[in-house]
Amino acid sequence: QVRVMGNPGFAPTLALIAYGSSFVTKNPREKETAVLLLESMGFTGIATGVGQAVLSTQRPEDGGEINYFARRGHGVSGDAALAACVVPILSRQYLTVDEGDGPARRFWKMSGASLLYAGAFLTGYQRLDADKHWAPEVFLGLVTGFSVGQMLVDSHRKEALDSTLRIDFTAGPSSFHARLTF
């Protein structure tokens, strides 16, 4: 059952493991990972709920009716979204290949990242195979989860915190210019 990654308890369990390991490793990265996992699950759940309310479809086993802005439906695969939302976080926090990594370490990091992505895609495929979602719904769920997770890890990157955003405005008698600098 690859659907384990789509279980609502999967991200909190990983967060609990990461937070608990921070007491052993004394590394703040584990606490950050725990927060990122919980944020990703929460924001993905909100985005998925909105998607399910906007695009409400019947399950393939029940028929193919599509309702927009309906109360009950399954327009975006929540399982696929939850499975995908943890992948960018774990990949960025632990499985990004660094310049100093040797061949064996690179292999294990790339293998681990590949397994995470495969688990998310297999969760989506399982939902298709069980006739619980249509292919576009699974695709929307995966995109939602991957996007939310990626936005969160990008927002926590040190380089993003060190850069400053500046907007300069100049106005003349017949012109107005804005320049954005990082």
Coordinates of N, CA and C in Angstrom, one line a residue:
Q1 N 0.8 -1.2 0.0 CA 0.0 0.0 0.0 C 0.9 1.2 0.0
V2 N 1.1 1.8 -1.2 CA 1.9 3.1 -1.2 C 1.1 4.2 -0.7
R3 N -0.2 4.1 -0.5 CA -1.0 5.2 0.0 C -0.6 5.6 1.4
V4 N 0.3 5.0 2.0 CA 0.8 5.4 3.3 C 1.2 6.9 3.3
M5 N 1.8 7.3 2.2 CA 2.3 8.7 2.1 C 1.1 9.6 2.0
G6 N -0.1 9.2 1.6 CA -1.2 10.0 1.5 C -2.1 10.1 2.7
N7 N -1.7 9.3 3.7 CA -2.4 9.3 5.0 C -2.2 10.6 5.7
P8 N -3.3 11.2 6.3 CA -3.2 12.4 7.0 C -2.2 12.4 8.2
G9 N -1.9 11.3 8.7 CA -0.9 11.2 9.8 C 0.5 11.1 9.4
F10 N 0.8 11.0 8.1 CA 2.1 10.8 7.6 C 3.1 12.0 7.9
A11 N 2.6 13.2 7.5 CA 3.5 14.4 7.7 C 3.7 14.7 9.2
P12 N 2.6 14.6 10.0 CA 2.8 14.8 11.4 C 3.8 13.8 12.1
T13 N 3.7 12.6 11.6 CA 4.6 11.6 12.1 C 6.0 11.9 11.8
L14 N 6.3 12.3 10.5 CA 7.6 12.7 10.1 C 8.1 13.9 10.9
A15 N 7.2 14.8 11.1 CA 7.5 16.0 11.9 C 7.9 15.7 13.3
L16 N 7.2 14.8 13.9 CA 7.5 14.3 15.3 C 8.8 13.6 15.3
I17 N 9.1 12.8 14.4 CA 10.4 12.1 14.3 C 11.5 13.2 14.1
A18 N 11.3 14.1 13.2 CA 12.4 15.2 13.0 C 12.6 16.0 14.3
Y19 N 11.5 16.4 14.9 CA 11.6 17.2 16.2 C 12.3 16.4 17.3
G20 N 11.9 15.1 17.4 CA 12.5 14.3 18.4 C 14.0 14.1 18.2
S21 N 14.4 13.9 16.9 CA 15.8 13.7 16.6 C 16.6 15.0 16.8
S22 N 16.0 16.2 16.9 CA 16.7 17.4 17.2 C 17.3 17.4 18.6
F23 N 16.8 16.6 19.5 CA 17.3 16.5 20.8 C 18.6 15.7 20.9
V24 N 18.6 14.7 19.9 CA 19.8 13.9 19.8 C 20.9 14.5 19.1
T25 N 20.6 15.1 17.9 CA 21.6 15.7 17.1 C 22.0 17.1 17.5
K26 N 21.2 17.8 18.2 CA 21.4 19.2 18.6 C 21.6 20.1 17.4
N27 N 20.9 19.8 16.3 CA 20.9 20.5 15.1 C 19.6 21.2 14.9
P28 N 19.5 22.5 14.7 CA 18.3 23.2 14.5 C 17.6 22.8 13.2
R29 N 18.3 22.2 12.3 CA 17.7 21.8 11.0 C 16.5 20.9 11.2
E30 N 16.6 20.0 12.2 CA 15.5 19.0 12.4 C 14.3 19.7 12.9
K31 N 14.4 20.7 13.8 CA 13.2 21.5 14.2 C 12.6 22.3 13.1
E32 N 13.5 22.8 12.2 CA 13.0 23.5 11.1 C 12.3 22.6 10.1
T33 N 12.8 21.4 10.0 CA 12.1 20.4 9.1 C 10.7 20.0 9.7
A34 N 10.6 19.9 11.0 CA 9.4 19.6 11.6 C 8.3 20.7 11.4
V35 N 8.8 21.9 11.5 CA 7.9 23.1 11.3 C 7.5 23.1 9.8
L36 N 8.4 22.9 8.9 CA 8.1 22.9 7.5 C 7.1 21.8 7.1
L37 N 7.3 20.6 7.6 CA 6.4 19.5 7.3 C 5.0 19.9 7.8
L38 N 4.8 20.4 9.0 CA 3.5 20.8 9.5 C 2.9 21.9 8.7
E39 N 3.7 22.9 8.3 CA 3.2 24.0 7.5 C 2.8 23.5 6.2
S40 N 3.6 22.7 5.6 CA 3.3 22.2 4.2 C 2.0 21.4 4.2
M41 N 1.8 20.5 5.3 CA 0.6 19.8 5.3 C -0.6 20.7 5.5
G42 N -0.5 21.7 6.4 CA -1.6 22.6 6.6 C -2.0 23.4 5.4
F43 N -1.0 24.0 4.8 CA -1.3 24.8 3.6 C -1.8 24.0 2.4
T44 N -1.2 22.8 2.3 CA -1.7 21.9 1.2 C -3.1 21.5 1.5
G45 N -3.5 21.2 2.7 CA -4.9 20.9 3.1 C -5.8 22.0 2.7
I46 N -5.4 23.2 3.0 CA -6.3 24.4 2.7 C -6.4 24.5 1.2
A47 N -5.3 24.4 0.4 CA -5.4 24.6 -1.0 C -6.2 23.4 -1.6
T48 N -6.0 22.2 -1.1 CA -6.8 21.1 -1.6 C -8.3 21.2 -1.3
G49 N -8.6 21.7 -0.1 CA -10.0 21.9 0.2 C -10.7 23.0 -0.7
V50 N -9.9 24.0 -1.0 CA -10.5 25.0 -1.9 C -10.6 24.4 -3.3
G51 N -9.7 23.7 -3.7 CA -9.8 23.0 -5.0 C -10.9 22.0 -5.1
Q52 N -11.2 21.3 -4.0 CA -12.3 20.4 -4.0 C -13.6 21.1 -4.0
A53 N -13.7 22.3 -3.4 CA -14.9 23.1 -3.4 C -15.2 23.7 -4.8
V54 N -14.1 24.1 -5.4 CA -14.3 24.8 -6.7 C -14.6 23.8 -7.8
L55 N -13.9 22.7 -7.8 CA -14.1 21.6 -8.9 C -14.5 20.4 -8.1
S56 N -15.8 20.2 -8.1 CA -16.4 19.0 -7.4 C -16.8 18.0 -8.3
T57 N -16.2 16.8 -8.3 CA -16.5 15.7 -9.2 C -16.9 14.5 -8.4
Q58 N -17.7 13.7 -9.1 CA -18.0 12.4 -8.5 C -16.8 11.4 -8.7
R59 N -16.7 10.5 -7.9 CA -15.7 9.4 -8.1 C -16.0 8.7 -9.3
P60 N -14.9 8.1 -10.0 CA -15.1 7.4 -11.2 C -16.1 6.2 -11.1
E61 N -16.1 5.6 -9.9 CA -17.0 4.4 -9.7 C -18.5 4.9 -9.6
D62 N -18.7 6.2 -9.3 CA -20.1 6.7 -9.2 C -20.6 7.3 -10.4
G63 N -19.7 7.8 -11.3 CA -20.2 8.5 -12.5 C -19.2 9.6 -12.8
G64 N -19.5 10.4 -13.8 CA -18.6 11.4 -14.2 C -19.1 12.9 -14.1
E65 N -20.1 13.1 -13.3 CA -20.7 14.4 -13.2 C -19.7 15.4 -12.5
I66 N -19.6 16.6 -13.1 CA -18.8 17.7 -12.5 C -19.7 18.8 -12.1
N67 N -19.5 19.3 -10.9 CA -20.2 20.4 -10.3 C -19.2 21.4 -9.8
Y68 N -19.4 22.7 -10.2 CA -18.6 23.7 -9.7 C -19.1 24.4 -8.5
F69 N -18.3 24.6 -7.5 CA -18.7 25.3 -6.3 C -19.8 24.5 -5.5
A70 N -19.6 23.2 -5.4 CA -20.5 22.3 -4.7 C -19.9 21.9 -3.4
R71 N -20.8 21.5 -2.5 CA -20.4 21.1 -1.1 C -19.5 19.9 -1.1
R72 N -20.0 18.8 -1.7 CA -19.4 17.5 -1.6 C -18.8 17.1 -3.0
G73 N -17.6 16.8 -2.9 CA -16.9 16.3 -4.2 C -15.5 16.0 -4.0
H74 N -14.9 15.6 -5.0 CA -13.5 15.1 -4.9 C -12.7 15.6 -6.1
G75 N -12.7 16.9 -6.3 CA -12.1 17.5 -7.5 C -10.6 17.5 -7.5
V76 N -9.9 17.5 -6.3 CA -8.5 17.5 -6.2 C -8.1 16.3 -5.3
S77 N -7.2 15.5 -5.7 CA -6.9 14.3 -4.8 C -6.1 14.8 -3.6
G78 N -6.7 14.6 -2.5 CA -6.1 15.0 -1.2 C -5.0 14.1 -0.8
D79 N -5.1 12.8 -1.2 CA -4.1 11.8 -0.9 C -2.8 12.1 -1.7
A80 N -3.0 12.4 -2.9 CA -1.8 12.7 -3.8 C -1.2 14.0 -3.3
A81 N -2.0 15.0 -2.9 CA -1.4 16.3 -2.5 C -0.7 16.1 -1.2
L82 N -1.2 15.3 -0.2 CA -0.5 15.1 1.0 C 0.8 14.3 0.8
A83 N 0.7 13.4 -0.1 CA 2.0 12.6 -0.4 C 3.0 13.5 -1.0
A84 N 2.6 14.4 -1.8 CA 3.6 15.2 -2.5 C 4.1 16.4 -1.7
C85 N 3.4 16.8 -0.7 CA 3.8 18.0 0.1 C 5.0 17.8 0.9
V86 N 5.3 16.6 1.3 CA 6.5 16.3 2.1 C 7.8 16.1 1.3
V87 N 7.6 15.8 0.0 CA 8.8 15.5 -0.8 C 9.8 16.7 -1.0
P88 N 9.3 17.9 -1.4 CA 10.3 18.9 -1.5 C 11.0 19.3 -0.2
I89 N 10.3 19.2 0.9 CA 10.9 19.5 2.1 C 12.0 18.5 2.5
L90 N 11.7 17.3 2.5 CA 12.7 16.3 2.8 C 13.9 16.3 1.8
S91 N 13.5 16.5 0.6 CA 14.6 16.5 -0.5 C 15.5 17.7 -0.3
R92 N 15.0 18.9 0.0 CA 15.8 20.0 0.2 C 16.6 20.0 1.5
Q93 N 16.0 19.5 2.6 CA 16.6 19.5 3.9 C 17.7 18.4 4.0
Y94 N 17.5 17.3 3.4 CA 18.4 16.2 3.6 C 19.0 15.6 2.4
L95 N 18.4 15.7 1.2 CA 18.8 15.0 0.1 C 19.4 15.8 -1.1
T96 N 19.6 17.1 -0.8 CA 20.3 17.9 -1.9 C 21.7 17.6 -2.0
V97 N 22.2 17.3 -3.2 CA 23.6 17.0 -3.4 C 24.4 18.3 -3.2
D98 N 25.5 18.2 -2.4 CA 26.4 19.3 -2.1 C 27.7 19.1 -2.9
E99 N 28.4 20.2 -3.0 CA 29.7 20.1 -3.7 C 30.7 19.1 -3.1
G100 N 30.7 19.0 -1.8 CA 31.7 18.2 -1.1 C 31.3 16.7 -0.9
D101 N 30.1 16.4 -1.5 CA 29.6 15.0 -1.3 C 30.4 14.1 -2.3
G102 N 30.8 12.9 -1.8 CA 31.5 12.0 -2.6 C 30.5 11.2 -3.4
P103 N 31.0 10.3 -4.3 CA 30.1 9.5 -5.1 C 29.1 8.6 -4.4
A104 N 29.5 8.0 -3.3 CA 28.6 7.2 -2.6 C 27.5 8.0 -1.9
R105 N 27.9 9.1 -1.3 CA 26.9 10.0 -0.7 C 25.9 10.6 -1.7
R106 N 26.4 11.0 -2.9 CA 25.6 11.5 -4.0 C 24.6 10.4 -4.4
F107 N 25.1 9.2 -4.5 CA 24.2 8.1 -4.9 C 23.1 7.9 -4.0
W108 N 23.4 7.9 -2.7 CA 22.3 7.7 -1.7 C 21.3 8.8 -1.6
K109 N 21.8 10.0 -1.7 CA 20.9 11.2 -1.7 C 20.0 11.2 -2.9
M110 N 20.6 10.9 -4.1 CA 19.7 10.8 -5.3 C 18.8 9.7 -5.3
S111 N 19.2 8.5 -4.7 CA 18.3 7.4 -4.6 C 17.2 7.7 -3.6
G112 N 17.5 8.3 -2.5 CA 16.4 8.7 -1.5 C 15.4 9.7 -2.1
A113 N 15.9 10.7 -2.8 CA 15.0 11.6 -3.5 C 14.1 11.0 -4.5
S114 N 14.7 10.1 -5.3 CA 13.9 9.3 -6.3 C 12.9 8.5 -5.6
L115 N 13.2 7.8 -4.5 CA 12.2 7.1 -3.8 C 11.0 7.9 -3.3
L116 N 11.3 9.1 -2.8 CA 10.3 10.0 -2.3 C 9.3 10.4 -3.4
Y117 N 9.9 10.8 -4.5 CA 9.1 11.2 -5.7 C 8.3 10.0 -6.2
A118 N 8.9 8.8 -6.2 CA 8.2 7.6 -6.7 C 7.0 7.3 -5.8
G119 N 7.2 7.5 -4.5 CA 6.2 7.2 -3.5 C 5.0 8.2 -3.7
A120 N 5.3 9.4 -4.0 CA 4.2 10.4 -4.3 C 3.4 10.0 -5.5
F121 N 4.2 9.7 -6.6 CA 3.5 9.3 -7.9 C 2.8 8.0 -7.7
L122 N 3.3 7.1 -7.0 CA 2.6 5.8 -6.8 C 1.3 6.0 -6.0
T123 N 1.4 6.9 -5.0 CA 0.1 7.2 -4.3 C -0.9 7.7 -5.2
G124 N -0.6 8.6 -6.1 CA -1.5 9.1 -7.1 C -2.0 8.0 -8.0
Y125 N -1.1 7.1 -8.5 CA -1.5 6.0 -9.3 C -2.4 5.1 -8.6
Q126 N -2.2 4.9 -7.3 CA -3.1 4.0 -6.5 C -4.5 4.5 -6.5
R127 N -4.6 5.9 -6.4 CA -5.9 6.5 -6.4 C -6.6 6.3 -7.7
L128 N -5.9 6.4 -8.8 CA -6.4 6.1 -10.1 C -6.8 4.7 -10.3
D129 N -6.0 3.8 -9.8 CA -6.2 2.3 -10.0 C -7.4 1.9 -9.2
A130 N -7.7 2.5 -8.0 CA -8.8 2.1 -7.2 C -10.1 2.8 -7.6
D131 N -10.0 3.6 -8.7 CA -11.2 4.3 -9.2 C -11.7 5.3 -8.2
K132 N -10.8 6.0 -7.5 CA -11.2 7.0 -6.5 C -11.1 8.4 -7.1
H133 N -10.3 8.6 -8.1 CA -10.1 9.9 -8.7 C -9.8 9.7 -10.2
W134 N -10.1 10.7 -11.0 CA -9.8 10.8 -12.4 C -8.3 11.3 -12.5
A135 N -7.7 11.1 -13.6 CA -6.3 11.5 -13.8 C -6.0 13.0 -13.6
P136 N -6.9 13.9 -14.1 CA -6.6 15.3 -13.8 C -6.7 15.7 -12.4
E137 N -7.5 15.0 -11.6 CA -7.6 15.2 -10.2 C -6.3 14.8 -9.4
V138 N -5.8 13.7 -9.8 CA -4.5 13.3 -9.3 C -3.4 14.2 -9.6
F139 N -3.4 14.7 -10.9 CA -2.4 15.6 -11.3 C -2.5 16.9 -10.5
L140 N -3.7 17.4 -10.4 CA -3.9 18.7 -9.6 C -3.5 18.5 -8.1
G141 N -3.7 17.3 -7.6 CA -3.3 17.0 -6.2 C -1.7 17.0 -6.1
L142 N -1.1 16.3 -7.0 CA 0.4 16.3 -7.0 C 1.0 17.7 -7.2
V143 N 0.5 18.4 -8.1 CA 1.0 19.8 -8.4 C 0.8 20.7 -7.2
T144 N -0.4 20.5 -6.5 CA -0.6 21.3 -5.3 C 0.4 21.0 -4.2
G145 N 0.6 19.7 -3.9 CA 1.5 19.3 -2.9 C 2.9 19.7 -3.2
F146 N 3.4 19.4 -4.4 CA 4.8 19.8 -4.8 C 5.0 21.3 -4.7
S147 N 4.0 22.1 -5.2 CA 4.1 23.5 -5.2 C 4.1 24.1 -3.8
V148 N 3.2 23.7 -3.0 CA 3.2 24.3 -1.6 C 4.5 23.9 -0.9
G149 N 5.0 22.7 -1.0 CA 6.2 22.3 -0.3 C 7.4 23.1 -0.9
Q150 N 7.5 23.2 -2.2 CA 8.6 24.0 -2.8 C 8.6 25.4 -2.4
M151 N 7.4 26.1 -2.3 CA 7.3 27.5 -1.9 C 7.8 27.6 -0.5
L152 N 7.4 26.7 0.4 CA 7.9 26.8 1.8 C 9.4 26.6 2.0
V153 N 10.0 25.6 1.3 CA 11.4 25.5 1.4 C 12.2 26.6 0.8
D154 N 11.6 27.2 -0.3 CA 12.2 28.4 -0.9 C 12.2 29.6 0.1
S155 N 11.1 29.7 0.8 CA 10.9 30.8 1.8 C 11.8 30.7 3.0
H156 N 12.3 29.5 3.3 CA 13.2 29.2 4.4 C 14.6 29.2 4.1
R157 N 14.9 29.3 2.8 CA 16.3 29.3 2.4 C 17.1 30.5 2.9
K158 N 18.3 30.3 3.3 CA 19.1 31.4 3.9 C 19.4 32.5 2.9
E159 N 19.6 32.1 1.6 CA 19.9 33.1 0.6 C 18.7 34.0 0.4
A160 N 17.5 33.5 0.5 CA 16.3 34.3 0.4 C 16.2 35.3 1.6
L161 N 16.7 34.9 2.7 CA 16.6 35.8 3.9 C 17.7 36.9 3.8
D162 N 18.8 36.6 3.2 CA 19.9 37.5 3.1 C 19.7 38.6 2.1
S163 N 18.9 38.3 1.1 CA 18.7 39.2 0.0 C 17.7 40.3 0.4
T164 N 17.9 41.5 -0.1 CA 16.9 42.5 0.2 C 16.3 43.0 -1.1
L165 N 15.0 43.2 -1.1 CA 14.2 43.7 -2.2 C 14.1 45.2 -2.1
R166 N 14.4 45.8 -3.2 CA 14.3 47.3 -3.2 C 13.6 47.7 -4.5
I167 N 12.7 48.7 -4.3 CA 12.0 49.2 -5.5 C 12.3 50.7 -5.5
D168 N 12.8 51.2 -6.7 CA 13.1 52.6 -6.9 C 12.1 53.2 -7.9
F169 N 11.6 54.3 -7.5 CA 10.6 55.0 -8.4 C 11.3 56.3 -8.9
T170 N 11.1 56.6 -10.1 CA 11.5 57.9 -10.7 C 10.3 58.4 -11.5
A171 N 10.0 59.7 -11.4 CA 8.9 60.3 -12.1 C 9.4 61.5 -12.8
G172 N 9.0 61.7 -14.0 CA 9.3 62.9 -14.8 C 8.0 63.5 -15.2
P173 N 8.1 64.6 -16.0 CA 6.9 65.3 -16.4 C 5.9 64.4 -17.3
S174 N 6.5 63.5 -18.1 CA 5.7 62.6 -18.9 C 6.0 61.2 -18.8
S175 N 6.7 60.8 -17.7 CA 7.0 59.4 -17.5 C 7.1 59.0 -16.1
F176 N 7.0 57.7 -15.9 CA 7.0 57.1 -14.5 C 7.8 55.8 -14.6
H177 N 8.8 55.6 -13.9 CA 9.6 54.4 -14.0 C 9.7 53.7 -12.6
A178 N 9.7 52.4 -12.6 CA 9.9 51.7 -11.3 C 11.0 50.6 -11.7
R179 N 12.0 50.5 -10.7 CA 13.0 49.5 -10.9 C 13.1 48.6 -9.7
L180 N 13.1 47.3 -9.9 CA 13.1 46.3 -8.9 C 14.5 45.8 -8.8
T181 N 15.2 45.8 -7.6 CA 16.5 45.2 -7.5 C 16.5 44.3 -6.3
F182 N 17.4 43.3 -6.4 CA 17.5 42.3 -5.3 C 18.8 42.5 -4.6

